[in-house]
DNA sequence: AATTTCGATATTTGATCAAAAATATGAACG
DNA sequence: CGTTCATATTTTTGATCAAATATCGAAATT
């Protein structure tokens, strides 16, 4: 990797600080699964790798810690967060609770114009699944749900849900999905989208809840399989 | 203020870093309402006030920003977060959704022994209200709910809810509660506690939802009153 | 031989200094 | 008299250096 960080040429977002650029760069790397879970992130290493001083690295690591992507211990440094079944279960429980809220508000608050692209995004996800590219699937899935989040107009809740997405992203890239998960996802998306478009709060909320629960169960299965095969 | 931060004497928690100690000190100050909403926090000022260098101040401010207590803009510095009605509404919506989850899990997972102090904490809150001390009320209220959070065994969700508490703490200290809010709170606590102790998930969830919604509405009323009287 | 203590090394944390960016100030001009 | 541009000041951000702390390994003692 070692992408340019001191944007001398200035291709994108010129007026960001070094630490912000570094944060996003590390975030993408981590989400892309370029680090082993539990891997150390040494300040000096990162600083040298990007050709910058220690300071912006420290700030970037703190930011990623705040997003729960890495863990920092006093005088011991930063590590890529490892997740166990309990954590994943709790995370998805939380996401389920918030997603129910967001879907409810989405149905209440979204304009028709806002919801127009929803079916298009639903189709895009189907295509991404057909392509077989995990990263594309994850992006399309995220885009589909993001539309509903945005329309709910609760950026605070959206932010927390987004953190959850980021946390499990690397694991999904690494370990993939269960056998029937993708087809199931497509079915559940259709149910959810149709309920939202029909402005049926009750059905939409139920669909969101089911969707999160089944995603959680699949993730837990994948995690258990991985742990089993690794032992 | 200007409390000792370099614990040379070492009365409590010797092995914490300066930035962590400073973070907690600032957090308490802000929650106690010692800063106006929107007030600036200059790095040099804070560093001089506590007799430390800029570095731990920067880390502390980043931490408080992660907790949404302050806001930092590039090259413009940190300010105590100001909240408007929309933000408060969103915040309480989120808290409501998570509290419903936590209460549900609490009923499912809590041991009888764990729930034993619940009625005691309910009484303690009644006493705190009788005392008329807002800080004591807030602490007792928090302690009552924290028991249910802890018993739910979802530290991730608990953490997010806790951030919500901290965010509105300063505003409650400053602006207080609506006329009937405290009595209402006491009634709702009793309903919630009894439902939990009876292991009645449905009633407990309903009580939690009602409790959050009415707390939100009261807070919004207080905010509107304040805005009205200040104009 | 196992355990513990001591010391060397690596790494984070804190302090000081320099650079960049934003805000405030003031002079020149319309 | 008000506006605009340039300059100065303030404040954050980044770099370098020093101190504190943890980790690891070796030596000594039980």
PDB file of N, CA, C and O in Angstrom, chain B residues 1-32:
ATOM      1  N   UNK B   1     -11.717  25.674  40.407  1.00  0.00           N
ATOM      2  CA  UNK B   1     -11.350  24.271  40.407  1.00  0.00           C
ATOM      3  C   UNK B   1      -9.836  24.100  40.462  1.00  0.00           C
ATOM      4  O   UNK B   1      -9.225  24.327  41.467  1.00  0.00           O
ATOM      5  N   UNK B   2      -9.221  23.706  39.369  1.00  0.00           N
ATOM      6  CA  UNK B   2      -7.782  23.503  39.307  1.00  0.00           C
ATOM      7  C   UNK B   2      -7.340  22.418  40.270  1.00  0.00           C
ATOM      8  O   UNK B   2      -6.428  22.596  41.082  1.00  0.00           O
ATOM      9  N   UNK B   3      -8.005  21.300  40.202  1.00  0.00           N
ATOM     10  CA  UNK B   3      -7.654  20.183  41.071  1.00  0.00           C
ATOM     11  C   UNK B   3      -6.311  19.591  40.634  1.00  0.00           C
ATOM     12  O   UNK B   3      -5.902  19.725  39.493  1.00  0.00           O
ATOM     13  N   UNK B   4      -5.663  18.959  41.584  1.00  0.00           N
ATOM     14  CA  UNK B   4      -4.372  18.334  41.292  1.00  0.00           C
ATOM     15  C   UNK B   4      -4.541  17.239  40.265  1.00  0.00           C
ATOM     16  O   UNK B   4      -5.450  16.422  40.340  1.00  0.00           O
ATOM     17  N   UNK B   5      -3.671  17.264  39.238  1.00  0.00           N
ATOM     18  CA  UNK B   5      -3.806  16.231  38.204  1.00  0.00           C
ATOM     19  C   UNK B   5      -2.579  15.323  38.143  1.00  0.00           C
ATOM     20  O   UNK B   5      -2.704  14.143  37.872  1.00  0.00           O
ATOM     21  N   UNK B   6      -1.414  15.856  38.417  1.00  0.00           N
ATOM     22  CA  UNK B   6      -0.216  15.025  38.470  1.00  0.00           C
ATOM     23  C   UNK B   6      -0.134  14.386  39.850  1.00  0.00           C
ATOM     24  O   UNK B   6       0.473  14.920  40.763  1.00  0.00           O
ATOM     25  N   UNK B   7      -0.742  13.216  39.982  1.00  0.00           N
ATOM     26  CA  UNK B   7      -0.911  12.654  41.316  1.00  0.00           C
ATOM     27  C   UNK B   7       0.424  12.282  41.954  1.00  0.00           C
ATOM     28  O   UNK B   7       0.793  11.127  42.061  1.00  0.00           O
ATOM     29  N   UNK B   8       1.148  13.290  42.371  1.00  0.00           N
ATOM     30  CA  UNK B   8       2.406  13.054  43.064  1.00  0.00           C
ATOM     31  C   UNK B   8       2.163  12.336  44.374  1.00  0.00           C
ATOM     32  O   UNK B   8       2.859  11.369  44.701  1.00  0.00           O
ATOM     33  N   UNK B   9       1.143  12.772  45.088  1.00  0.00           N
ATOM     34  CA  UNK B   9       0.799  12.094  46.336  1.00  0.00           C
ATOM     35  C   UNK B   9       0.202  10.722  46.036  1.00  0.00           C
ATOM     36  O   UNK B   9       0.425   9.766  46.757  1.00  0.00           O
ATOM     37  N   UNK B  10      -0.581  10.640  44.986  1.00  0.00           N
ATOM     38  CA  UNK B  10      -1.110   9.346  44.567  1.00  0.00           C
ATOM     39  C   UNK B  10      -2.203   8.823  45.460  1.00  0.00           C
ATOM     40  O   UNK B  10      -2.109   7.736  46.008  1.00  0.00           O
ATOM     41  N   UNK B  11      -3.266   9.590  45.582  1.00  0.00           N
ATOM     42  CA  UNK B  11      -4.356   9.161  46.438  1.00  0.00           C
ATOM     43  C   UNK B  11      -5.212   8.108  45.743  1.00  0.00           C
ATOM     44  O   UNK B  11      -5.574   7.103  46.327  1.00  0.00           O
ATOM     45  N   UNK B  12      -5.481   8.322  44.458  1.00  0.00           N
ATOM     46  CA  UNK B  12      -6.388   7.396  43.765  1.00  0.00           C
ATOM     47  C   UNK B  12      -5.860   7.071  42.381  1.00  0.00           C
ATOM     48  O   UNK B  12      -5.347   7.908  41.684  1.00  0.00           O
ATOM     49  N   UNK B  13      -6.008   5.816  41.999  1.00  0.00           N
ATOM     50  CA  UNK B  13      -5.688   5.393  40.627  1.00  0.00           C
ATOM     51  C   UNK B  13      -4.326   5.899  40.185  1.00  0.00           C
ATOM     52  O   UNK B  13      -4.208   6.731  39.298  1.00  0.00           O
ATOM     53  N   UNK B  14      -3.300   5.390  40.782  1.00  0.00           N
ATOM     54  CA  UNK B  14      -1.955   5.846  40.473  1.00  0.00           C
ATOM     55  C   UNK B  14      -1.572   5.611  39.031  1.00  0.00           C
ATOM     56  O   UNK B  14      -0.948   6.453  38.403  1.00  0.00           O
ATOM     57  N   UNK B  15      -1.927   4.472  38.505  1.00  0.00           N
ATOM     58  CA  UNK B  15      -1.405   4.073  37.203  1.00  0.00           C
ATOM     59  C   UNK B  15      -2.316   4.465  36.042  1.00  0.00           C
ATOM     60  O   UNK B  15      -2.583   3.676  35.171  1.00  0.00           O
ATOM     61  N   UNK B  16      -2.793   5.697  36.047  1.00  0.00           N
ATOM     62  CA  UNK B  16      -3.517   6.204  34.895  1.00  0.00           C
ATOM     63  C   UNK B  16      -2.660   7.258  34.219  1.00  0.00           C
ATOM     64  O   UNK B  16      -1.862   7.921  34.862  1.00  0.00           O
ATOM     65  N   UNK B  17      -2.836   7.411  32.946  1.00  0.00           N
ATOM     66  CA  UNK B  17      -2.085   8.442  32.256  1.00  0.00           C
ATOM     67  C   UNK B  17      -2.692   9.817  32.539  1.00  0.00           C
ATOM     68  O   UNK B  17      -3.844   9.935  32.944  1.00  0.00           O
ATOM     69  N   UNK B  18      -1.883  10.835  32.300  1.00  0.00           N
ATOM     70  CA  UNK B  18      -2.340  12.197  32.539  1.00  0.00           C
ATOM     71  C   UNK B  18      -3.568  12.514  31.695  1.00  0.00           C
ATOM     72  O   UNK B  18      -4.516  13.141  32.168  1.00  0.00           O
ATOM     73  N   UNK B  19      -3.551  12.072  30.445  1.00  0.00           N
ATOM     74  CA  UNK B  19      -4.660  12.423  29.557  1.00  0.00           C
ATOM     75  C   UNK B  19      -5.969  11.775  30.020  1.00  0.00           C
ATOM     76  O   UNK B  19      -7.027  12.380  29.917  1.00  0.00           O
ATOM     77  N   UNK B  20      -5.876  10.571  30.571  1.00  0.00           N
ATOM     78  CA  UNK B  20      -7.085   9.907  31.070  1.00  0.00           C
ATOM     79  C   UNK B  20      -7.624  10.642  32.283  1.00  0.00           C
ATOM     80  O   UNK B  20      -8.833  10.896  32.391  1.00  0.00           O
ATOM     81  N   UNK B  21      -6.709  11.001  33.188  1.00  0.00           N
ATOM     82  CA  UNK B  21      -7.153  11.756  34.370  1.00  0.00           C
ATOM     83  C   UNK B  21      -7.791  13.072  33.968  1.00  0.00           C
ATOM     84  O   UNK B  21      -8.843  13.468  34.482  1.00  0.00           O
ATOM     85  N   UNK B  22      -7.150  13.744  33.037  1.00  0.00           N
ATOM     86  CA  UNK B  22      -7.683  15.027  32.583  1.00  0.00           C
ATOM     87  C   UNK B  22      -9.050  14.839  31.931  1.00  0.00           C
ATOM     88  O   UNK B  22      -9.978  15.636  32.166  1.00  0.00           O
ATOM     89  N   UNK B  23      -9.177  13.789  31.115  1.00  0.00           N
ATOM     90  CA  UNK B  23     -10.455  13.516  30.467  1.00  0.00           C
ATOM     91  C   UNK B  23     -11.570  13.423  31.496  1.00  0.00           C
ATOM     92  O   UNK B  23     -12.612  14.067  31.360  1.00  0.00           O
ATOM     93  N   UNK B  24     -11.339  12.619  32.531  1.00  0.00           N
ATOM     94  CA  UNK B  24     -12.390  12.420  33.534  1.00  0.00           C
ATOM     95  C   UNK B  24     -12.674  13.696  34.299  1.00  0.00           C
ATOM     96  O   UNK B  24     -13.814  13.983  34.663  1.00  0.00           O
ATOM     97  N   UNK B  25     -11.625  14.471  34.535  1.00  0.00           N
ATOM     98  CA  UNK B  25     -11.801  15.730  35.256  1.00  0.00           C
ATOM     99  C   UNK B  25     -12.655  16.696  34.433  1.00  0.00           C
ATOM    100  O   UNK B  25     -13.587  17.303  34.956  1.00  0.00           O
ATOM    101  N   UNK B  26     -12.315  16.816  33.170  1.00  0.00           N
ATOM    102  CA  UNK B  26     -13.084  17.702  32.297  1.00  0.00           C
ATOM    103  C   UNK B  26     -14.518  17.194  32.148  1.00  0.00           C
ATOM    104  O   UNK B  26     -15.475  17.971  32.164  1.00  0.00           O
ATOM    105  N   UNK B  27     -14.650  15.884  32.025  1.00  0.00           N
ATOM    106  CA  UNK B  27     -15.980  15.310  31.862  1.00  0.00           C
ATOM    107  C   UNK B  27     -16.867  15.679  33.047  1.00  0.00           C
ATOM    108  O   UNK B  27     -18.009  16.112  32.879  1.00  0.00           O
ATOM    109  N   UNK B  28     -16.311  15.510  34.240  1.00  0.00           N
ATOM    110  CA  UNK B  28     -17.089  15.852  35.431  1.00  0.00           C
ATOM    111  C   UNK B  28     -17.465  17.327  35.443  1.00  0.00           C
ATOM    112  O   UNK B  28     -18.605  17.694  35.745  1.00  0.00           O
ATOM    113  N   UNK B  29     -16.476  18.163  35.120  1.00  0.00           N
ATOM    114  CA  UNK B  29     -16.745  19.599  35.110  1.00  0.00           C
ATOM    115  C   UNK B  29     -17.870  19.951  34.152  1.00  0.00           C
ATOM    116  O   UNK B  29     -18.771  20.723  34.479  1.00  0.00           O
ATOM    117  N   UNK B  30     -17.784  19.380  32.960  1.00  0.00           N
ATOM    118  CA  UNK B  30     -18.785  19.701  31.945  1.00  0.00           C
ATOM    119  C   UNK B  30     -20.154  19.188  32.376  1.00  0.00           C
ATOM    120  O   UNK B  30     -21.162  19.889  32.279  1.00  0.00           O
ATOM    121  N   UNK B  31     -20.184  17.939  32.889  1.00  0.00           N
ATOM    122  CA  UNK B  31     -21.459  17.373  33.322  1.00  0.00           C
ATOM    123  C   UNK B  31     -22.043  18.143  34.494  1.00  0.00           C
ATOM    124  O   UNK B  31     -23.261  18.190  34.676  1.00  0.00           O
ATOM    125  N   UNK B  32     -21.169  18.738  35.299  1.00  0.00           N
ATOM    126  CA  UNK B  32     -21.646  19.517  36.437  1.00  0.00           C
ATOM    127  C   UNK B  32     -22.151  20.891  35.997  1.00  0.00           C
ATOM    128  O   UNK B  32     -22.593  21.678  36.825  1.00  0.00           O
TER     129      UNK B  32
END
